């Protein structure tokens, strides 16, 4: 005889693994432990019967809101040791350590003897974690001598920040990121610096436009080599920018989201747009935040809406004097050559200067000059 739905207990509800797997990503580990100790039945459910669903997604980043320093380091070390001891670590396939102080010994503990099943790892804005430590781990994971089938990691969130603060989705002004002359305090003519920092959103290549992260890495060439070596194995939250045609710049990490409209003149670009769902996965950056309900690259590159948006991504180097730092308008190499890049004796194009001092001449520079004429502005 079927039980009355009105008399169903919490245990009955959570015993459905589909319901459980859609609830636990929203619960911190402390809540899961508190739930497990309330009864033997719930303990068995959490740690034995459905442990594969309960601990598939493990997010420890909330610790940085309450604790800091050596306490977190000790806590992380003890947490991974405990999870491995009770055979829980093998169930974790998505691990979020954003913003935490990660000691040098923690990363190797996540991948003990190449037996970890973590497929998506997010260590954005992690403290005390050197580039070299991350690069050494990746070199170890993709080494040619690795045992067959031992590489579990498929996606790494490392380059993009946890959030940006802007006054619109088209103008990314993180206090930690310098975008050029217009980012300096006092350079926004007639506009208060505080008024620029009133919009918070999650940075992703499709829902934001502008500089997503600072490109001043200690070993930029090493990252390019490593990401190339990881092609087809591990996907990152950035891609390699090979610049436009004829560029003499070395490859760099793409750190500027340019939206879907392309060049202001031709509405395209020499490299053509990247399209989720069509462009190969290794040529697409991961989308933020990491997926809650699946630990796959496909899920990390899929919008909740099911759309397959196109977008352009480049680096700040090849966009110098080509992109407006305010409205993000830009001009490709086929349509515009900045005066600073004219070769000696070459004929100058018949188009006017598009970008001056980081602002597009036709719109944003004019607006800034007019705004600055009033009282309180630079020219007032």
Tab-separated table of C-alpha atoms in Angstrom, residues 156-348:
chain	number	residue	atom	x	y	z
A	156	UNK	CA	40.458	24.191	-14.416
A	157	UNK	CA	39.136	27.594	-13.315
A	158	UNK	CA	42.172	29.699	-12.447
A	159	UNK	CA	42.490	32.879	-14.513
A	160	UNK	CA	39.135	34.683	-14.281
A	161	UNK	CA	38.239	36.465	-11.024
A	162	UNK	CA	35.329	35.577	-8.779
A	163	UNK	CA	33.569	38.823	-9.662
A	164	UNK	CA	34.037	42.202	-11.242
A	165	UNK	CA	32.601	45.549	-10.217
A	166	UNK	CA	31.330	47.779	-12.993
A	167	UNK	CA	28.756	50.403	-13.836
A	168	UNK	CA	27.459	48.315	-16.749
A	169	UNK	CA	28.087	44.870	-18.243
A	170	UNK	CA	30.091	46.570	-20.986
A	171	UNK	CA	32.688	48.204	-18.772
A	172	UNK	CA	34.725	45.979	-16.458
A	173	UNK	CA	36.512	47.982	-13.804
A	174	UNK	CA	37.929	45.694	-11.146
A	175	UNK	CA	39.899	47.652	-8.496
A	176	UNK	CA	42.677	45.094	-8.971
A	177	UNK	CA	42.813	45.521	-12.757
A	178	UNK	CA	44.357	48.448	-14.590
A	179	UNK	CA	42.748	48.871	-17.986
A	180	UNK	CA	44.652	51.936	-19.124
A	181	UNK	CA	44.640	55.690	-18.818
A	182	UNK	CA	40.892	55.985	-18.190
A	183	UNK	CA	41.071	53.653	-15.179
A	184	UNK	CA	43.182	56.042	-13.140
A	185	UNK	CA	41.440	57.942	-10.362
A	186	UNK	CA	40.585	61.428	-11.636
A	187	UNK	CA	40.783	60.463	-15.311
A	188	UNK	CA	37.024	59.936	-15.627
A	189	UNK	CA	36.222	63.532	-16.393
A	190	UNK	CA	33.462	64.923	-14.220
A	191	UNK	CA	32.536	61.496	-12.826
A	192	UNK	CA	32.944	60.219	-9.286
A	193	UNK	CA	35.124	57.128	-8.889
A	194	UNK	CA	32.632	55.673	-6.386
A	195	UNK	CA	29.818	55.802	-8.934
A	196	UNK	CA	31.755	53.388	-11.165
A	197	UNK	CA	31.746	50.609	-8.590
A	198	UNK	CA	28.047	50.042	-8.069
A	199	UNK	CA	27.313	46.993	-10.222
A	200	UNK	CA	28.407	43.470	-9.298
A	201	UNK	CA	28.041	40.492	-11.613
A	202	UNK	CA	29.669	37.186	-12.286
A	203	UNK	CA	32.273	37.479	-15.045
A	204	UNK	CA	31.770	35.193	-17.985
A	205	UNK	CA	32.860	35.425	-21.594
A	206	UNK	CA	29.290	35.663	-22.854
A	207	UNK	CA	27.519	37.882	-20.316
A	208	UNK	CA	30.205	40.537	-19.906
A	209	UNK	CA	32.380	42.721	-22.061
A	210	UNK	CA	35.720	44.206	-21.144
A	211	UNK	CA	38.877	43.151	-19.327
A	212	UNK	CA	38.198	40.056	-17.240
A	213	UNK	CA	41.597	39.664	-15.606
A	214	UNK	CA	45.073	41.127	-15.458
A	215	UNK	CA	47.432	39.492	-17.955
A	216	UNK	CA	50.638	40.128	-16.013
A	217	UNK	CA	51.590	36.533	-15.260
A	218	UNK	CA	55.106	35.737	-14.095
A	219	UNK	CA	55.602	33.030	-16.706
A	220	UNK	CA	53.365	34.011	-19.619
A	221	UNK	CA	55.316	31.936	-22.134
A	222	UNK	CA	55.127	28.956	-19.791
A	223	UNK	CA	51.341	29.235	-19.595
A	224	UNK	CA	51.050	29.387	-23.380
A	225	UNK	CA	53.176	26.250	-23.691
A	226	UNK	CA	51.200	24.481	-20.987
A	227	UNK	CA	47.751	25.345	-22.348
A	228	UNK	CA	48.850	24.187	-25.799
A	229	UNK	CA	50.116	20.933	-24.268
A	230	UNK	CA	46.775	20.469	-22.465
A	231	UNK	CA	44.746	20.841	-25.671
A	232	UNK	CA	42.279	17.999	-25.858
A	233	UNK	CA	43.024	17.032	-22.245
A	234	UNK	CA	42.203	19.952	-19.914
A	235	UNK	CA	40.110	23.051	-20.658
A	236	UNK	CA	40.720	26.401	-18.927
A	237	UNK	CA	38.713	29.545	-18.229
A	238	UNK	CA	40.695	31.362	-20.899
A	239	UNK	CA	42.048	30.615	-24.374
A	240	UNK	CA	45.159	31.572	-26.294
A	241	UNK	CA	45.056	34.796	-28.297
A	242	UNK	CA	47.050	34.548	-31.538
A	243	UNK	CA	46.268	38.186	-32.440
A	244	UNK	CA	45.254	39.452	-35.841
A	245	UNK	CA	46.880	38.830	-39.236
A	246	UNK	CA	50.423	40.065	-39.648
A	247	UNK	CA	50.937	40.633	-35.931
A	248	UNK	CA	54.481	40.245	-34.619
A	249	UNK	CA	53.296	39.883	-31.030
A	250	UNK	CA	53.903	36.518	-29.350
A	251	UNK	CA	50.805	34.509	-28.408
A	252	UNK	CA	49.156	35.613	-25.169
A	253	UNK	CA	46.244	34.708	-22.910
A	254	UNK	CA	42.936	36.168	-24.020
A	255	UNK	CA	41.669	38.383	-21.208
A	256	UNK	CA	39.212	40.730	-22.960
A	257	UNK	CA	35.621	39.720	-23.691
A	258	UNK	CA	34.529	41.593	-26.834
A	259	UNK	CA	30.931	40.459	-27.086
A	260	UNK	CA	29.185	39.073	-30.135
A	261	UNK	CA	29.048	42.053	-32.508
A	262	UNK	CA	32.635	41.954	-33.736
A	263	UNK	CA	34.512	44.880	-35.265
A	264	UNK	CA	32.626	48.176	-35.349
A	265	UNK	CA	33.095	48.432	-39.119
A	266	UNK	CA	32.849	44.910	-40.569
A	267	UNK	CA	30.966	43.313	-37.630
A	268	UNK	CA	33.312	40.351	-37.761
A	269	UNK	CA	37.048	39.716	-37.323
A	270	UNK	CA	39.809	37.914	-39.226
A	271	UNK	CA	39.735	35.019	-36.744
A	272	UNK	CA	35.922	34.584	-36.891
A	273	UNK	CA	33.818	34.282	-33.709
A	274	UNK	CA	33.920	31.435	-31.228
A	275	UNK	CA	30.536	29.738	-30.858
A	276	UNK	CA	29.555	27.536	-27.943
A	277	UNK	CA	28.158	24.284	-29.238
A	278	UNK	CA	30.052	24.556	-32.537
A	279	UNK	CA	33.666	25.571	-31.861
A	280	UNK	CA	35.812	22.694	-30.479
A	281	UNK	CA	35.798	22.603	-26.673
A	282	UNK	CA	39.554	23.222	-26.376
A	283	UNK	CA	39.138	26.531	-28.236
A	284	UNK	CA	36.420	27.756	-25.867
A	285	UNK	CA	36.897	29.089	-22.319
A	286	UNK	CA	34.946	27.684	-19.402
A	287	UNK	CA	31.896	29.684	-18.343
A	288	UNK	CA	31.445	30.998	-14.816
A	289	UNK	CA	30.402	29.842	-12.335
A	290	UNK	CA	31.350	26.138	-12.408
A	291	UNK	CA	28.316	23.898	-13.067
A	292	UNK	CA	26.369	22.620	-10.068
A	293	UNK	CA	24.794	19.425	-11.350
A	294	UNK	CA	27.358	17.869	-13.710
A	295	UNK	CA	31.143	17.593	-13.658
A	296	UNK	CA	31.803	17.710	-17.382
A	297	UNK	CA	33.379	20.160	-19.798
A	298	UNK	CA	30.140	20.202	-21.777
A	299	UNK	CA	28.241	21.403	-18.706
A	300	UNK	CA	30.948	23.989	-17.953
A	301	UNK	CA	30.551	25.398	-21.466
A	302	UNK	CA	26.771	25.348	-21.592
A	303	UNK	CA	24.404	28.191	-20.754
A	304	UNK	CA	21.382	27.451	-18.602
A	305	UNK	CA	19.212	28.927	-21.352
A	306	UNK	CA	20.473	26.319	-23.806
A	307	UNK	CA	21.620	29.019	-26.212
A	308	UNK	CA	24.841	28.754	-28.232
A	309	UNK	CA	26.129	32.328	-28.211
A	310	UNK	CA	29.014	33.569	-30.276
A	311	UNK	CA	31.695	35.882	-28.928
A	312	UNK	CA	35.124	37.292	-29.609
A	313	UNK	CA	38.033	37.077	-27.175
A	314	UNK	CA	41.407	38.763	-27.425
A	315	UNK	CA	44.192	40.132	-25.241
A	316	UNK	CA	44.899	43.721	-24.241
A	317	UNK	CA	48.161	43.756	-26.212
A	318	UNK	CA	46.645	43.285	-29.656
A	319	UNK	CA	43.748	45.626	-28.784
A	320	UNK	CA	45.988	48.545	-27.860
A	321	UNK	CA	44.741	51.694	-29.613
A	322	UNK	CA	41.949	49.590	-31.155
A	323	UNK	CA	39.460	49.286	-28.313
A	324	UNK	CA	37.490	51.800	-26.292
A	325	UNK	CA	37.990	51.071	-22.608
A	326	UNK	CA	34.540	52.411	-21.764
A	327	UNK	CA	32.027	51.085	-24.324
A	328	UNK	CA	34.251	48.212	-25.534
A	329	UNK	CA	33.879	49.166	-29.219
A	330	UNK	CA	36.837	47.886	-31.232
A	331	UNK	CA	38.225	47.750	-34.778
A	332	UNK	CA	39.988	44.755	-36.344
A	333	UNK	CA	43.234	44.787	-38.320
A	334	UNK	CA	41.447	44.569	-41.672
A	335	UNK	CA	39.463	47.733	-41.006
A	336	UNK	CA	41.765	50.013	-39.022
A	337	UNK	CA	45.461	50.666	-38.497
A	338	UNK	CA	46.257	52.953	-35.539
A	339	UNK	CA	48.681	55.790	-36.347
A	340	UNK	CA	51.217	54.287	-33.938
A	341	UNK	CA	51.377	51.146	-36.087
A	342	UNK	CA	51.867	52.758	-39.499
A	343	UNK	CA	55.061	51.544	-41.123
A	344	UNK	CA	57.431	54.233	-42.354
A	345	UNK	CA	56.694	55.248	-45.920
A	346	UNK	CA	53.460	53.262	-46.047
A	347	UNK	CA	50.315	54.922	-47.282
A	348	UNK	CA	48.023	55.957	-44.446
